[in-house]
CSV table of C-alpha atoms in Angstrom, one decimal:
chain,number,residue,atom,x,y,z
A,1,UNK,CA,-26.7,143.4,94.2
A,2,UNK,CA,-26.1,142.1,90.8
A,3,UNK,CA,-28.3,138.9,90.2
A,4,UNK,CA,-26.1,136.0,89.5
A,5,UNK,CA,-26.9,132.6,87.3
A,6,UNK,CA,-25.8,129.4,88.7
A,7,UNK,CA,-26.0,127.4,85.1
A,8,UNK,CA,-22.7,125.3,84.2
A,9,UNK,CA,-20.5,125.9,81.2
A,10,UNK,CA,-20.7,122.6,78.5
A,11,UNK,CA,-17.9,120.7,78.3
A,12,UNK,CA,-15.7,121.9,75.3
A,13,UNK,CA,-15.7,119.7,72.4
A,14,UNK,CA,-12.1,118.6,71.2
A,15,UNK,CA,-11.5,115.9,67.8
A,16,UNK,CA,-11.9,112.5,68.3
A,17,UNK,CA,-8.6,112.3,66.5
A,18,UNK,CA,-7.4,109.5,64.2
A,19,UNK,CA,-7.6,106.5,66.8
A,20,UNK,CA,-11.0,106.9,67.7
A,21,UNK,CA,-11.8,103.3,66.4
A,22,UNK,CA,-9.7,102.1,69.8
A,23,UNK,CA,-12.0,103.5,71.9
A,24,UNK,CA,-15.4,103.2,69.8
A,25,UNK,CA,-14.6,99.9,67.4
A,26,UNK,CA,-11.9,98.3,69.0
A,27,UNK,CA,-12.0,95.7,66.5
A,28,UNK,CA,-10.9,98.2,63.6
A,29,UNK,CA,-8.0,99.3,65.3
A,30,UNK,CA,-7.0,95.5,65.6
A,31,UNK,CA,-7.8,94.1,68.8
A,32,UNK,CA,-10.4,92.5,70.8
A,33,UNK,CA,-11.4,93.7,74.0
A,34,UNK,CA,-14.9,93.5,74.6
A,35,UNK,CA,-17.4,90.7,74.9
A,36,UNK,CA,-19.2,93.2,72.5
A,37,UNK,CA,-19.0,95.8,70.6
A,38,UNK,CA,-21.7,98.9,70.6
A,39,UNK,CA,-23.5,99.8,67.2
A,40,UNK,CA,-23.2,97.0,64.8
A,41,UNK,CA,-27.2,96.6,65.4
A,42,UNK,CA,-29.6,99.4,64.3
A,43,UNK,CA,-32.7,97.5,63.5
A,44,UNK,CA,-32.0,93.5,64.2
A,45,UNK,CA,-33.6,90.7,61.8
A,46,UNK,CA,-37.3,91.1,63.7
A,47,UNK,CA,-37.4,94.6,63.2
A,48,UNK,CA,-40.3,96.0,60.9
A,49,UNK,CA,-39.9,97.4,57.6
A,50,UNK,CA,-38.1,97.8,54.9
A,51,UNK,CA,-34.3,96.4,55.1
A,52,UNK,CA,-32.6,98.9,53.6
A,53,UNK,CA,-28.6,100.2,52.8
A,54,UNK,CA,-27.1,103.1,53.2
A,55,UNK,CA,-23.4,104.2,52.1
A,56,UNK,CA,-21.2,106.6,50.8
A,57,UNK,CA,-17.8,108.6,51.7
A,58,UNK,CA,-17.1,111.6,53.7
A,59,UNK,CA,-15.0,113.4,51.5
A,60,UNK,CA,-12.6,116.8,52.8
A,61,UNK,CA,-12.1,120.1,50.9
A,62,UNK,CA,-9.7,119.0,48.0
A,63,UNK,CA,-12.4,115.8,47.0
A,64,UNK,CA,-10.5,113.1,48.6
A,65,UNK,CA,-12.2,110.6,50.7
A,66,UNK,CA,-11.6,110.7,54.9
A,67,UNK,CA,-10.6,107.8,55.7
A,68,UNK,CA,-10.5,107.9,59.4
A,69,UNK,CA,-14.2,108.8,60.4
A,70,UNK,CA,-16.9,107.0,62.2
A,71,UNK,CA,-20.6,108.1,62.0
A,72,UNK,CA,-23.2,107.7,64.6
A,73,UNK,CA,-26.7,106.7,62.8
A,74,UNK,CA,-30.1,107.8,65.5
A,75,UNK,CA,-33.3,107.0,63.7
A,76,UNK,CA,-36.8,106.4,64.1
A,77,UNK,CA,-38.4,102.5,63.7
A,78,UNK,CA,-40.5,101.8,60.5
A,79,UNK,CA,-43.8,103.8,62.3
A,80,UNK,CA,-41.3,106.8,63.0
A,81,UNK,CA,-41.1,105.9,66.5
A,82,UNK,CA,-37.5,106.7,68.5
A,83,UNK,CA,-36.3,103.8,71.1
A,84,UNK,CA,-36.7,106.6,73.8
A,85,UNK,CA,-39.5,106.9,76.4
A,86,UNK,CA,-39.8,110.7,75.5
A,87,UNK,CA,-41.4,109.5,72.3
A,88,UNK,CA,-44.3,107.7,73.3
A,89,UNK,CA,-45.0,104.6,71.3
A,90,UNK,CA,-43.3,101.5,71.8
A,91,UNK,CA,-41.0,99.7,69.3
A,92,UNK,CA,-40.6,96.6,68.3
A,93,UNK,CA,-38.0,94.4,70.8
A,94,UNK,CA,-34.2,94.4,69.2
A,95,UNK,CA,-35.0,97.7,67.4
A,96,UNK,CA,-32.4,100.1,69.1
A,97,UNK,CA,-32.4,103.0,66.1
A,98,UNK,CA,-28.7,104.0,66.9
A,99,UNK,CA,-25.7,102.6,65.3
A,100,UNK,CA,-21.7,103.5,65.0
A,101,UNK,CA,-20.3,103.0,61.5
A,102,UNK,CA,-16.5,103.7,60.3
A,103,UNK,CA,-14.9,104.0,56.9
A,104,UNK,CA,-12.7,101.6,55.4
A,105,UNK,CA,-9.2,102.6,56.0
A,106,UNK,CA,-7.9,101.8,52.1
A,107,UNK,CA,-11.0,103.4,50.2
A,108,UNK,CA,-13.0,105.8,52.7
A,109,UNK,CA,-16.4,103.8,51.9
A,110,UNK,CA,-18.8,103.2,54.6
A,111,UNK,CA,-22.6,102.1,55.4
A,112,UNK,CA,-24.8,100.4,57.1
A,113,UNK,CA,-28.0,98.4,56.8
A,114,UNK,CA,-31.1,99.4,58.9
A,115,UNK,CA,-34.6,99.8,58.0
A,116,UNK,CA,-36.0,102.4,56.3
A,117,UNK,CA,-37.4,105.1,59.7
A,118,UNK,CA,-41.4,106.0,58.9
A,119,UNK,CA,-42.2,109.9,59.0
A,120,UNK,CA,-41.3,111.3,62.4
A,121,UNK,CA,-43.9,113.9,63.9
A,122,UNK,CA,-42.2,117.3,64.1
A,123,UNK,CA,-42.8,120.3,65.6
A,124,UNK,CA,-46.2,122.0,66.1
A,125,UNK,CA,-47.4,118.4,64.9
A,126,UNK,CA,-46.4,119.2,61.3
A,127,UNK,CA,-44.5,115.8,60.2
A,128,UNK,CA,-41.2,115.5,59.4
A,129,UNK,CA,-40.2,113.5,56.3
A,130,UNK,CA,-38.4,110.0,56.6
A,131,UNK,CA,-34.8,110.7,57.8
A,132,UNK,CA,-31.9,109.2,59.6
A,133,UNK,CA,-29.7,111.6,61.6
A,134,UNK,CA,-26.3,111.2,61.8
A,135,UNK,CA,-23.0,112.7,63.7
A,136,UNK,CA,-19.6,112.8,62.1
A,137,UNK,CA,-16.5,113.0,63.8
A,138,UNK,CA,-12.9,112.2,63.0
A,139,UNK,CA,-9.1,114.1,63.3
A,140,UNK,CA,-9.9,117.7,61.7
A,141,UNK,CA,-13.2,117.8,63.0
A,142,UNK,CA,-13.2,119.9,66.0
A,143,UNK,CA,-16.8,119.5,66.9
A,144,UNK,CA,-19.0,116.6,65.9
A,145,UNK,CA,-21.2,117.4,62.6
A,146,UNK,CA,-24.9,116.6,62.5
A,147,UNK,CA,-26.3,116.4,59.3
A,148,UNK,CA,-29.6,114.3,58.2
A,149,UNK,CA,-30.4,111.2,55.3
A,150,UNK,CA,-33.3,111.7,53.5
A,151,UNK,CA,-34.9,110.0,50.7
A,152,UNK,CA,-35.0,110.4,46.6
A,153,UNK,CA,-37.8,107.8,46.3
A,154,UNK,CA,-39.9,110.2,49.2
A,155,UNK,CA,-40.5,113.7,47.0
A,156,UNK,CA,-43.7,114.2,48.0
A,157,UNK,CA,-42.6,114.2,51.8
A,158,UNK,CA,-39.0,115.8,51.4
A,159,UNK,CA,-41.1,118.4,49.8
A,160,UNK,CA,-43.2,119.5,52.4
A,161,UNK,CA,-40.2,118.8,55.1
A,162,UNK,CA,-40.6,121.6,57.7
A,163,UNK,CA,-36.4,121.2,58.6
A,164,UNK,CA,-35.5,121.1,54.3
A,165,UNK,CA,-37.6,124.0,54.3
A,166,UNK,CA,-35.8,125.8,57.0
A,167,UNK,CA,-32.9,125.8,54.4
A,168,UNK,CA,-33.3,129.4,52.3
A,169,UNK,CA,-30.8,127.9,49.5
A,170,UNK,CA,-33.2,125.6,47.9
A,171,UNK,CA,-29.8,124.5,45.5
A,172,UNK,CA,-28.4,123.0,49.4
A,173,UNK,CA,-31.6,120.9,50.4
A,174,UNK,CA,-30.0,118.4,47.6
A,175,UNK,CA,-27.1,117.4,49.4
A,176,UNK,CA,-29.1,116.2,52.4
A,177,UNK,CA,-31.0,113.2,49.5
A,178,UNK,CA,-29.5,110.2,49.7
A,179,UNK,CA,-30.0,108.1,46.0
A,180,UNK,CA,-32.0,104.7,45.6
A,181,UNK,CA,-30.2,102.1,43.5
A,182,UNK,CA,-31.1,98.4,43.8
A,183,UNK,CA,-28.0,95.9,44.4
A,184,UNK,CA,-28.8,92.2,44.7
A,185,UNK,CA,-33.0,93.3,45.1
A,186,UNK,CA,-31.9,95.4,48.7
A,187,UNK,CA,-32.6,99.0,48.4
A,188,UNK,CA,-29.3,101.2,48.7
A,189,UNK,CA,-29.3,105.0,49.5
A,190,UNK,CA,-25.9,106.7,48.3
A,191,UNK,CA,-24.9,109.5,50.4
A,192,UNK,CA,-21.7,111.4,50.3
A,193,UNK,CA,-20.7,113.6,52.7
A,194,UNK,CA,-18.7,116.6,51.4
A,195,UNK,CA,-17.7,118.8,54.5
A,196,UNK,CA,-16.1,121.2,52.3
A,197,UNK,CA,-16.3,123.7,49.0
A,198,UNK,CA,-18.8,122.9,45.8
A,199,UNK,CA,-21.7,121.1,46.9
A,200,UNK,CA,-20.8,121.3,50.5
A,201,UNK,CA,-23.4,119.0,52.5
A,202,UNK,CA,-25.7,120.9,54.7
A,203,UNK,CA,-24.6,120.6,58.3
A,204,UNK,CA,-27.2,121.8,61.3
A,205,UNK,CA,-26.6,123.5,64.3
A,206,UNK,CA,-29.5,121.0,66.7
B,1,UNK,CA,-37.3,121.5,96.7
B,2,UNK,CA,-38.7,119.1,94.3
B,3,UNK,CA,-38.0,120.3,90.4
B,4,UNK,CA,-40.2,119.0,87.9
B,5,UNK,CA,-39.2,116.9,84.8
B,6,UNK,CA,-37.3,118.8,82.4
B,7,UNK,CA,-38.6,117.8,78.8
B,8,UNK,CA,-38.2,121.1,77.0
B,9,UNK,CA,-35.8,121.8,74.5
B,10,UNK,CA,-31.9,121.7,75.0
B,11,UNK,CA,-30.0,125.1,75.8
B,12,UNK,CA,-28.3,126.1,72.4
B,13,UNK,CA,-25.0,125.2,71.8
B,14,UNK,CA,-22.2,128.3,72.4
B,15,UNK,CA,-20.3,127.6,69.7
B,16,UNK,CA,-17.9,130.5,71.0
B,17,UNK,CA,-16.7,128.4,73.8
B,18,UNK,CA,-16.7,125.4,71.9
B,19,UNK,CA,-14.0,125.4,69.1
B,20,UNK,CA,-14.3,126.3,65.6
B,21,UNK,CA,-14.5,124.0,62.8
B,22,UNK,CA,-11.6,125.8,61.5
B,23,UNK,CA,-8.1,126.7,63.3
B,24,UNK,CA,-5.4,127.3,61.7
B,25,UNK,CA,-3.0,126.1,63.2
B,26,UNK,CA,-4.6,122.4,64.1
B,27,UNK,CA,-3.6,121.7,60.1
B,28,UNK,CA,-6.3,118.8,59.4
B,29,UNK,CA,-8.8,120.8,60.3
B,30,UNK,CA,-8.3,123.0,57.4
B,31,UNK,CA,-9.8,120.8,54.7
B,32,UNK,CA,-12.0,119.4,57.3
B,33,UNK,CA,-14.0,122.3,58.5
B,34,UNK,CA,-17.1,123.7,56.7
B,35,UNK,CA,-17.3,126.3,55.1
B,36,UNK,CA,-21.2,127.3,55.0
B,37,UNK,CA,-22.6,128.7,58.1
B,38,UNK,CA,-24.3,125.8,59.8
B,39,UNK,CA,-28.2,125.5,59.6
B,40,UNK,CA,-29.6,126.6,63.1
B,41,UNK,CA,-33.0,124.0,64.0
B,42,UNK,CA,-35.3,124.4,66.7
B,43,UNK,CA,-35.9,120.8,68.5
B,44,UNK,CA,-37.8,118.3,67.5
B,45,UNK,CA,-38.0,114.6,68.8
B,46,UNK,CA,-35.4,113.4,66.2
B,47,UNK,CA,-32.9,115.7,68.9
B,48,UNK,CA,-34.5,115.4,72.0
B,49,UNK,CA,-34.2,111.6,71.9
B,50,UNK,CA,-31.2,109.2,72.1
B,51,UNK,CA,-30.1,106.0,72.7
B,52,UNK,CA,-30.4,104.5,76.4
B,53,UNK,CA,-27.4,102.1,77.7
B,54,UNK,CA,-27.7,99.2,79.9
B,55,UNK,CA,-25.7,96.9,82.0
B,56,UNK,CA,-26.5,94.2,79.3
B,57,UNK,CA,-25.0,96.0,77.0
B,58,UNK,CA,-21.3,96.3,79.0
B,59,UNK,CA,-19.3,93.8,81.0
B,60,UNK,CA,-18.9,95.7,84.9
B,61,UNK,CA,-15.2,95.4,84.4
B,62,UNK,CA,-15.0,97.3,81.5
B,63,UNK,CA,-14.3,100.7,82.8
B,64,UNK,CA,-10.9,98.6,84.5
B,65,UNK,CA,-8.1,99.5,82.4
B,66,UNK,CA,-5.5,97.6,84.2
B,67,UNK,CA,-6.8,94.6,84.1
B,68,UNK,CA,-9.1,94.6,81.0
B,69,UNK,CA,-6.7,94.0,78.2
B,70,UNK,CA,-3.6,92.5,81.0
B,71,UNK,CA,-2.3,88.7,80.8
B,72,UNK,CA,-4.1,87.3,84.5
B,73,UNK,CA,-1.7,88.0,87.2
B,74,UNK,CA,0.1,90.7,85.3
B,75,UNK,CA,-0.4,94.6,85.2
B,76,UNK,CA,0.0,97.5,82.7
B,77,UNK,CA,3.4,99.4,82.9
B,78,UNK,CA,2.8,103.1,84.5
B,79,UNK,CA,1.6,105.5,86.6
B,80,UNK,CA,-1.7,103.2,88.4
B,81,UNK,CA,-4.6,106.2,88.4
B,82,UNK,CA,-8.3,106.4,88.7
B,83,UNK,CA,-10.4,108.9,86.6
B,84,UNK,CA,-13.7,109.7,88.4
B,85,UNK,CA,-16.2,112.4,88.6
B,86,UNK,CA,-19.8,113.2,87.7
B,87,UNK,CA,-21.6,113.8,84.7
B,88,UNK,CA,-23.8,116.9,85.5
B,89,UNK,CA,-25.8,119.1,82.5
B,90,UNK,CA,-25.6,123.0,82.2
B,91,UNK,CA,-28.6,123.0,85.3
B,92,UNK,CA,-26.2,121.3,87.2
B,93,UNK,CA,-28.4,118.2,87.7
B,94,UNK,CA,-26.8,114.4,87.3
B,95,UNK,CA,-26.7,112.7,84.2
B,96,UNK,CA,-27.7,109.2,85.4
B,97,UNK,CA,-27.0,106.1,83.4
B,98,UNK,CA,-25.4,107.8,80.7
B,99,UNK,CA,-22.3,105.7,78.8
B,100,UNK,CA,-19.1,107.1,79.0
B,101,UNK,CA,-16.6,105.6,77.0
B,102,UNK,CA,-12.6,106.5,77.1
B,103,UNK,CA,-9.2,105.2,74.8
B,104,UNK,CA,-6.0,106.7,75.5
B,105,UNK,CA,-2.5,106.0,74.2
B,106,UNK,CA,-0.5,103.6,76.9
B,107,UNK,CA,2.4,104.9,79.0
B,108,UNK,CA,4.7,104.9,76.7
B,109,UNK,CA,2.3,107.4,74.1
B,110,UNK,CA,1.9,104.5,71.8
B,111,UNK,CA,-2.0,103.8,70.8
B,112,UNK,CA,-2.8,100.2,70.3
B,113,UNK,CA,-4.1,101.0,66.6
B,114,UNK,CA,-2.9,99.2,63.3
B,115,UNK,CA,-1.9,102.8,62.2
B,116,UNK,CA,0.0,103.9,65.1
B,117,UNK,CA,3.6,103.5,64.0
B,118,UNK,CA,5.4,105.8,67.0
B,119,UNK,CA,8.6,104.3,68.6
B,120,UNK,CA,7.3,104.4,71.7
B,121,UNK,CA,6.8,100.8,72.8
B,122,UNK,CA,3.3,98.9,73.2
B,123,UNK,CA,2.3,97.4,76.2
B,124,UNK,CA,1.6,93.6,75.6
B,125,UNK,CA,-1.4,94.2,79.0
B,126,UNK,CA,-2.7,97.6,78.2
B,127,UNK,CA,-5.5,97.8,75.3
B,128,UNK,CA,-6.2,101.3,76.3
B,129,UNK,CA,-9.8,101.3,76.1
B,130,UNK,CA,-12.7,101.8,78.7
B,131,UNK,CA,-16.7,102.0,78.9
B,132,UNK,CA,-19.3,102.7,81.8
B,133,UNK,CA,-22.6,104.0,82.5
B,134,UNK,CA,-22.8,106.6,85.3
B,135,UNK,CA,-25.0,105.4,89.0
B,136,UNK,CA,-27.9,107.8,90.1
B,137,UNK,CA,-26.2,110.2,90.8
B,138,UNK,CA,-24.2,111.2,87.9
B,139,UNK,CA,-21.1,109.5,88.9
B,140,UNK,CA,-18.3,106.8,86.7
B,141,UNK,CA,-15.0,106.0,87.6
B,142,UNK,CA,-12.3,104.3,86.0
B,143,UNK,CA,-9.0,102.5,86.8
B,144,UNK,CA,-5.6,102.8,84.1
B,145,UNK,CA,-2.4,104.3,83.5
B,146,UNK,CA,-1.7,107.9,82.8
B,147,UNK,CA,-1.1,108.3,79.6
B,148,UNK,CA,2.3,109.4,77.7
B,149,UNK,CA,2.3,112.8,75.2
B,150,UNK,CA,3.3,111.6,72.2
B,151,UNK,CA,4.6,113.5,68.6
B,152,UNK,CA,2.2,114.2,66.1
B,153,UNK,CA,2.8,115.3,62.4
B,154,UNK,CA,1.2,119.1,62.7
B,155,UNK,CA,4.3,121.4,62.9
B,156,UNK,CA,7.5,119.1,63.0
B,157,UNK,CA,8.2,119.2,67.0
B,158,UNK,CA,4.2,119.4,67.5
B,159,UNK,CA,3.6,117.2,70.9
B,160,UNK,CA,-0.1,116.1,72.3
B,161,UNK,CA,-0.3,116.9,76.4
B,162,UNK,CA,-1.0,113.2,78.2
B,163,UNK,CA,-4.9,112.9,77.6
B,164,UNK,CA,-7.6,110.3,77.3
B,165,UNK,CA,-10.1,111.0,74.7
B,166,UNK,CA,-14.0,110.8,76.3
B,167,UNK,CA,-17.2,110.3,74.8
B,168,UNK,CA,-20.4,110.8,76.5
B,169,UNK,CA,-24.2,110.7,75.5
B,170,UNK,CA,-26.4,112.1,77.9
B,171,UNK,CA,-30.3,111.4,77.3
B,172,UNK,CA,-30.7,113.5,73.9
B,173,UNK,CA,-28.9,113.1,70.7
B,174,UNK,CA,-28.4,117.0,70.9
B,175,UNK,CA,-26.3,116.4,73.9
B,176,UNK,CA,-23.4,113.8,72.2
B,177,UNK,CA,-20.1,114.9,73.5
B,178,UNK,CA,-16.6,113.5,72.3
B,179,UNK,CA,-14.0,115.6,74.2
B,180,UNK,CA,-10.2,115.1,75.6
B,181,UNK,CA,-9.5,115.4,79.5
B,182,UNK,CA,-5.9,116.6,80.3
B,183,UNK,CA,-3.7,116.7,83.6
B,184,UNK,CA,-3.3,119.7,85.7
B,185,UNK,CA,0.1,121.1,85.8
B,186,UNK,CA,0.8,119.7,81.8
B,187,UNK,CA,3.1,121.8,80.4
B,188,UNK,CA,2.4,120.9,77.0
B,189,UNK,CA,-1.1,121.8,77.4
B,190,UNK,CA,-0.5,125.6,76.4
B,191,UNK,CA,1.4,124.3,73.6
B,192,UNK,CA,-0.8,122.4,71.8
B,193,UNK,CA,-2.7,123.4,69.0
B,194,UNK,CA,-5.6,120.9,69.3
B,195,UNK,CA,-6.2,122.7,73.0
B,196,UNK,CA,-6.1,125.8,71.5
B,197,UNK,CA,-8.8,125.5,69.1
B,198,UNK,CA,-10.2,126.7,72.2
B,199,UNK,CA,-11.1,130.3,72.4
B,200,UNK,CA,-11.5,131.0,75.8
B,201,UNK,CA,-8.6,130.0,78.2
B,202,UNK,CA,-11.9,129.3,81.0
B,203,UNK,CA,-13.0,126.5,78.8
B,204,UNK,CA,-9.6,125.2,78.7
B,205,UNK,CA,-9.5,125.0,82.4
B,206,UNK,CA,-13.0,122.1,82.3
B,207,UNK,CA,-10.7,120.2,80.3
B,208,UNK,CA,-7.8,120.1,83.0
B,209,UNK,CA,-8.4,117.0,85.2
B,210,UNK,CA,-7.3,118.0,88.9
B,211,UNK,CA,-5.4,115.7,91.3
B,212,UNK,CA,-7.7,114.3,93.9
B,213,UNK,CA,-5.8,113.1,96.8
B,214,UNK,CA,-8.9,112.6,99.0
B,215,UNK,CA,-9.9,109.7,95.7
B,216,UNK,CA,-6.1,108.4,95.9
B,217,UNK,CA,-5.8,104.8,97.5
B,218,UNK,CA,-2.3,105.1,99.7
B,219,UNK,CA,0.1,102.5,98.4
B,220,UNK,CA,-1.9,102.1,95.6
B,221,UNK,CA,-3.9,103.9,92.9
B,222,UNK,CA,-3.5,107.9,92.7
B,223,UNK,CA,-6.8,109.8,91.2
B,224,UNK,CA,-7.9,112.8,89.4
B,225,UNK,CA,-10.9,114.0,89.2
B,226,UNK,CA,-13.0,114.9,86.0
B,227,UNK,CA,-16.4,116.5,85.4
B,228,UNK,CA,-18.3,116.6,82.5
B,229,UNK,CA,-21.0,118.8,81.5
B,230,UNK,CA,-23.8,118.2,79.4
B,231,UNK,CA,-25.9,120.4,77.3
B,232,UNK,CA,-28.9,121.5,79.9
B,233,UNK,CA,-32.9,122.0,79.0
B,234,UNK,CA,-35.5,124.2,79.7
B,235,UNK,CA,-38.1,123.4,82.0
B,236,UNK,CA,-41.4,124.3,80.4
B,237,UNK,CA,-42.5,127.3,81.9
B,238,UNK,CA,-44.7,128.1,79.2
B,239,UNK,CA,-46.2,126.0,76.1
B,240,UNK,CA,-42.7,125.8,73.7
B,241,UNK,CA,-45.2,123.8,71.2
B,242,UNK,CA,-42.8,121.4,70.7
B,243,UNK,CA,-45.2,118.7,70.1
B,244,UNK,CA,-47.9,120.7,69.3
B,245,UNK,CA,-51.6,119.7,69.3
């Protein structure tokens, strides 16, 4: 008798295509539907920390900026605690640590203020530097991508980063730093995505 | 049989059944797709946690597409259907309270979206978007129309299948799903090039919503029927050290 499995297949992955904002941010594609929209509120006003921004562009293989993609942020609070009960600690109330974010139709810009997440334990108990992970989709994109934020102004613990250091082309590791800039005295991490040729952003396979 | 907890790590990903960042013949994806292999990572908490949903969060008459978006007293133009099934992972266990969240073009293929410019007509009661969390035992269900197949600029006479574009979380961030439900007996399924991303013509077929007349209300609503499966995890048979100690 030949042993048989009784495990399901995944569900298949298919584009979100270019009207995703009707389903995901109503509001973007120009209507209102909902008493309230998911994702406008990472970290609320009483969460700990430092308020912080991040922004950039997702830019496709011949350097122009995609202007139809929304981003899902999942991040730790300010202790490197997830809003999960698989993670133990508590957080503070209103900090939910997941957010939607989509680009600006003219210009391809987004971001999204948050806090900045403390160091998240890893595995084996070796910590894992500050980071915020995200998931990209949009039309083109046949499978969400899931790539991570870290820090310029955290070296010392980007450097010792057991999931940086699981990438064997030290030149890539850069693409995944997001760069500190000061607008109006609130922090601002830069972080272009390029999905495609020179300098191509380091995408994982979670 | 009681099973216990499952808390180990999720069941990689086979990205031979899923699609591959580049197809050919799905044009956008060409400029779109990667070109470095991705950068495999065991699990760590910053995977195996996600966001949780709650009724707070959602109005109960969200996941009602005829009436959600209609004038009171008036109704969507179309085909009246409900979309139901269960949200199960790859262990075949329910995904409870997990948000699922649909948008669709109306009946005429025409998305309500500022840069939707198709002929087809909109529909002043049809927004065309949907949210719910599943009960216990994995289940959701929605009411709307079916959905018109519409032209898209891919090849010149390129047409999208009727479908309704899903998105579902699960209890991990590893497990986030956006997919695209279709309707058995489609012709234009085996013609499109977005479904054919797909390798394997068995992954096509969990994509193919089937007609459920034992769902249909007589006089009323037909129904199709859609399930969704999630990444699954290990159970923890042995030490993984995922936390270590």
């Amino acid at each position: 008798m030949r042993q048989r499995f009784d495990y399901l297949k995944e569900t298949p992955s298919q584009t979100a295509g270019p009207y995703v904002h009707i389903g995901l941010a109503p509001g973007a594609a120009g209507f209102r539907i909902y008493d309230q929209e998911l994702g406008w509120d990472i970290a609320s006003p009483n969460a700990e920390g430092e308020r912080i921004r991040v922004e950039g562009m997702v830019i496709d293989g011949t350097g122009l900026p995609v202007k139809d993609v929304l981003l899902e942020v999942w991040q730790a609070n300010a202790n490197g605690v997830y809003a999960h009960p698989e993670d133990g600690g508590a957080v503070e109330d209103g900090f939910r640590g997941w957010g939607r974010v989509i680009s600006d139709f003219e210009t391809g810009e987004w971001g999204f203020g948050t806090v900045k997440p403390g160091p998240v334990k890893g595995r084996g108990g070796q910590m894992m530097a500050p980071h915020i992970n995200l998931w990209i989709v949009a039309r083109g994109i046949n499978v969400g991508l899931n790539t991570r934020v870290y820090f310029e102004d955290e070296a010392e613990a980007n450097a010792t980063d057991p999931v940086l250091n699981v990438i064997e082309w030290e030149r890539r590791r850069a693409t995944l730093i997001a760069r500190r800039s000061e607008r109006d005295g609130l922090a601002i991490y830069r972080f272009d995505i390029r999905l495609q040729g020179d300098d191509e952003t380091v995408f994982f396979d979670i | 049989m009681s099973t216990p907890p499952e808390q180990g790590e999720f069941y990689q990903r086979d990205r031979r059944w899923h699609p591959p960042a580049l197809s050919q013949d799905y044009k956008t994806s060409v400029t779109r797709a990667p070109q470095y292999p991705l950068i495999s990572l065991e699990n760590t908490a910053s995977e195996i946690t996600g966001p949780a949903f709650g009724h707070n969060d959602i109005a109960a008459t969200d996941n009602d597409l005829l009436t959600n978006f209609a004038q009171p007293g008036e109704s969507p133009i179309g085909e009246r259907i409900i979309v139901h099934g269960r949200v199960l992972d790859e262990n075949a266990r329910p995904v409870p309270n997990t948000l699922v969240e649909i948008w669709q073009a109306n009946a005429s293929g025409r998305y309500r979206h500022k840069k939707d410019t198709y002929l087809g007509a909109l529909d002043a009661n049809f927004g065309g978007c949907g949210r719910t969390l599943t009960d216990e035992n994995g289940c959701y269900h929605f009411r709307t129309v079916k959905p018109g197949a519409y032209p898209w600029r891919n090849r010149v006479n390129d047409w999208r299948p009727a479908h309704i574009h899903v998105s579902v979380f699960g209890t991990g961030f590893a497990q986030r799903l956006i997919t695209q439900l279709y309707f058995e007996g489609d012709p234009l399924v085996a013609r499109c090039p977005i479904v054919n991303t797909i390798p394997d013509p068995e992954a096509v077929e969990m994509l193919i919503a089937r007609l459920d007349m034992n769902a249909t209300i007589p006089l009323d609503t037909i129904a199709y029927r859609f399930d969704i499966v999630l990444r699954g995890r290990r159970s923890t048979l042995f030490e993984n050290r995922l936390e270590g100690n």
